[in-house]
Amino acid sequence: MWRRAEVASVESLERAAVMPLSGDLSHPPLVLERQAAAVWHVLRTEPRAEADIVADVAQLYGVDSALIAEDVRAFLAELAQQGLALVE
């Protein structure tokens, strides 16, 4: 199950600027746009299974889940690496 880590964020429908509240705070906020922002918005609810995140983003963009699954997985891994998302 994926969820957001403790972060500071400023969000709109198409963009989000996010920054972890713990760990290495020397990096500037990460700005997420379009599909990256969509993944981020899906994570704002309760912890979610990876397949559910993929399905929700696919539905938002009207595409087949199989077409975006690898990209979403890679992005979730990137968020985890930067301390912005956690796997429970």
mmCIF file of C-alpha atoms in Angstrom:
data_model
loop_
_atom_site.group_PDB
_atom_site.id
_atom_site.type_symbol
_atom_site.label_atom_id
_atom_site.label_comp_id
_atom_site.label_asym_id
_atom_site.label_seq_id
_atom_site.Cartn_x
_atom_site.Cartn_y
_atom_site.Cartn_z
ATOM 1 C CA MET A 1 0.000 0.000 0.000
ATOM 2 C CA TRP A 2 1.323 3.395 -1.007
ATOM 3 C CA ARG A 3 0.718 6.609 0.904
ATOM 4 C CA ARG A 4 2.156 10.077 1.087
ATOM 5 C CA ALA A 5 4.970 10.693 3.526
ATOM 6 C CA GLU A 6 4.830 13.747 5.770
ATOM 7 C CA VAL A 7 5.214 16.536 3.253
ATOM 8 C CA ALA A 8 4.530 20.183 2.689
ATOM 9 C CA SER A 9 2.623 20.786 -0.518
ATOM 10 C CA VAL A 10 0.904 23.431 -2.588
ATOM 11 C CA GLU A 11 -1.482 21.904 -5.087
ATOM 12 C CA SER A 12 -3.820 22.703 -7.951
ATOM 13 C CA LEU A 13 -5.508 20.365 -10.428
ATOM 14 C CA GLU A 14 -2.601 20.355 -12.876
ATOM 15 C CA ARG A 15 0.406 21.060 -10.638
ATOM 16 C CA ALA A 16 1.801 20.296 -7.193
ATOM 17 C CA ALA A 17 4.927 21.519 -5.424
ATOM 18 C CA VAL A 18 5.969 19.050 -2.728
ATOM 19 C CA MET A 19 8.748 18.829 -0.174
ATOM 20 C CA PRO A 20 9.411 16.236 2.538
ATOM 21 C CA LEU A 21 9.208 17.428 6.150
ATOM 22 C CA SER A 22 11.953 15.094 7.342
ATOM 23 C CA GLY A 23 15.280 13.794 6.084
ATOM 24 C CA ASP A 24 17.421 15.898 3.764
ATOM 25 C CA LEU A 25 15.688 19.284 3.632
ATOM 26 C CA SER A 26 18.366 20.959 1.523
ATOM 27 C CA HIS A 27 16.660 20.162 -1.794
ATOM 28 C CA PRO A 28 14.170 22.593 -3.335
ATOM 29 C CA PRO A 29 10.523 21.524 -3.621
ATOM 30 C CA LEU A 30 9.733 19.075 -6.398
ATOM 31 C CA VAL A 31 7.244 20.488 -8.917
ATOM 32 C CA LEU A 32 4.903 17.882 -10.385
ATOM 33 C CA GLU A 33 2.854 18.552 -13.499
ATOM 34 C CA ARG A 34 0.229 16.737 -15.546
ATOM 35 C CA GLN A 35 0.390 12.956 -15.024
ATOM 36 C CA ALA A 36 2.866 13.253 -12.136
ATOM 37 C CA ALA A 37 0.478 15.644 -10.392
ATOM 38 C CA ALA A 38 -2.368 13.195 -11.074
ATOM 39 C CA VAL A 39 -0.483 10.382 -9.325
ATOM 40 C CA TRP A 40 0.221 12.730 -6.434
ATOM 41 C CA HIS A 41 -3.456 13.698 -6.151
ATOM 42 C CA VAL A 42 -4.506 10.037 -6.132
ATOM 43 C CA LEU A 43 -2.158 9.497 -3.173
ATOM 44 C CA ARG A 44 -3.834 12.192 -1.068
ATOM 45 C CA THR A 45 -6.531 9.797 0.102
ATOM 46 C CA GLU A 46 -6.029 6.745 2.311
ATOM 47 C CA PRO A 47 -3.188 4.300 1.523
ATOM 48 C CA ARG A 48 -3.716 2.772 -1.902
ATOM 49 C CA ALA A 49 -2.616 -0.386 -3.653
ATOM 50 C CA GLU A 50 -0.355 0.228 -6.630
ATOM 51 C CA ALA A 51 -2.863 -1.339 -9.022
ATOM 52 C CA ASP A 52 -5.580 1.027 -7.761
ATOM 53 C CA ILE A 53 -3.330 4.045 -8.286
ATOM 54 C CA VAL A 54 -2.603 2.909 -11.852
ATOM 55 C CA ALA A 55 -6.310 2.313 -12.518
ATOM 56 C CA ASP A 56 -7.334 5.730 -11.160
ATOM 57 C CA VAL A 57 -4.728 7.611 -13.206
ATOM 58 C CA ALA A 58 -5.646 5.599 -16.318
ATOM 59 C CA GLN A 59 -9.294 6.491 -15.796
ATOM 60 C CA LEU A 60 -8.453 10.196 -15.359
ATOM 61 C CA TYR A 61 -6.661 10.206 -18.719
ATOM 62 C CA GLY A 62 -8.921 7.746 -20.532
ATOM 63 C CA VAL A 63 -6.145 5.259 -21.308
ATOM 64 C CA ASP A 64 -5.619 1.560 -20.718
ATOM 65 C CA SER A 65 -3.934 0.783 -17.390
ATOM 66 C CA ALA A 66 -1.410 -1.466 -19.119
ATOM 67 C CA LEU A 67 -0.099 1.497 -21.112
ATOM 68 C CA ILE A 68 0.845 3.526 -18.035
ATOM 69 C CA ALA A 69 1.509 0.913 -15.357
ATOM 70 C CA GLU A 70 5.300 0.863 -15.755
ATOM 71 C CA ASP A 71 5.546 4.654 -15.760
ATOM 72 C CA VAL A 72 3.389 4.943 -12.642
ATOM 73 C CA ARG A 73 5.478 2.277 -10.865
ATOM 74 C CA ALA A 74 8.688 4.095 -11.766
ATOM 75 C CA PHE A 75 7.269 7.400 -10.567
ATOM 76 C CA LEU A 76 6.123 5.901 -7.257
ATOM 77 C CA ALA A 77 9.643 4.517 -6.772
ATOM 78 C CA GLU A 78 11.043 7.996 -7.475
ATOM 79 C CA LEU A 79 8.683 9.531 -4.914
ATOM 80 C CA ALA A 80 9.802 6.942 -2.352
ATOM 81 C CA GLN A 81 13.469 7.620 -3.094
ATOM 82 C CA GLN A 82 12.908 11.333 -2.477
ATOM 83 C CA GLY A 83 11.067 10.707 0.799
ATOM 84 C CA LEU A 84 7.702 11.843 -0.570
ATOM 85 C CA ALA A 85 5.832 8.519 -0.541
ATOM 86 C CA LEU A 86 5.990 5.346 1.513
ATOM 87 C CA VAL A 87 5.109 1.719 0.945
ATOM 88 C CA GLU A 88 3.399 0.088 3.918
#
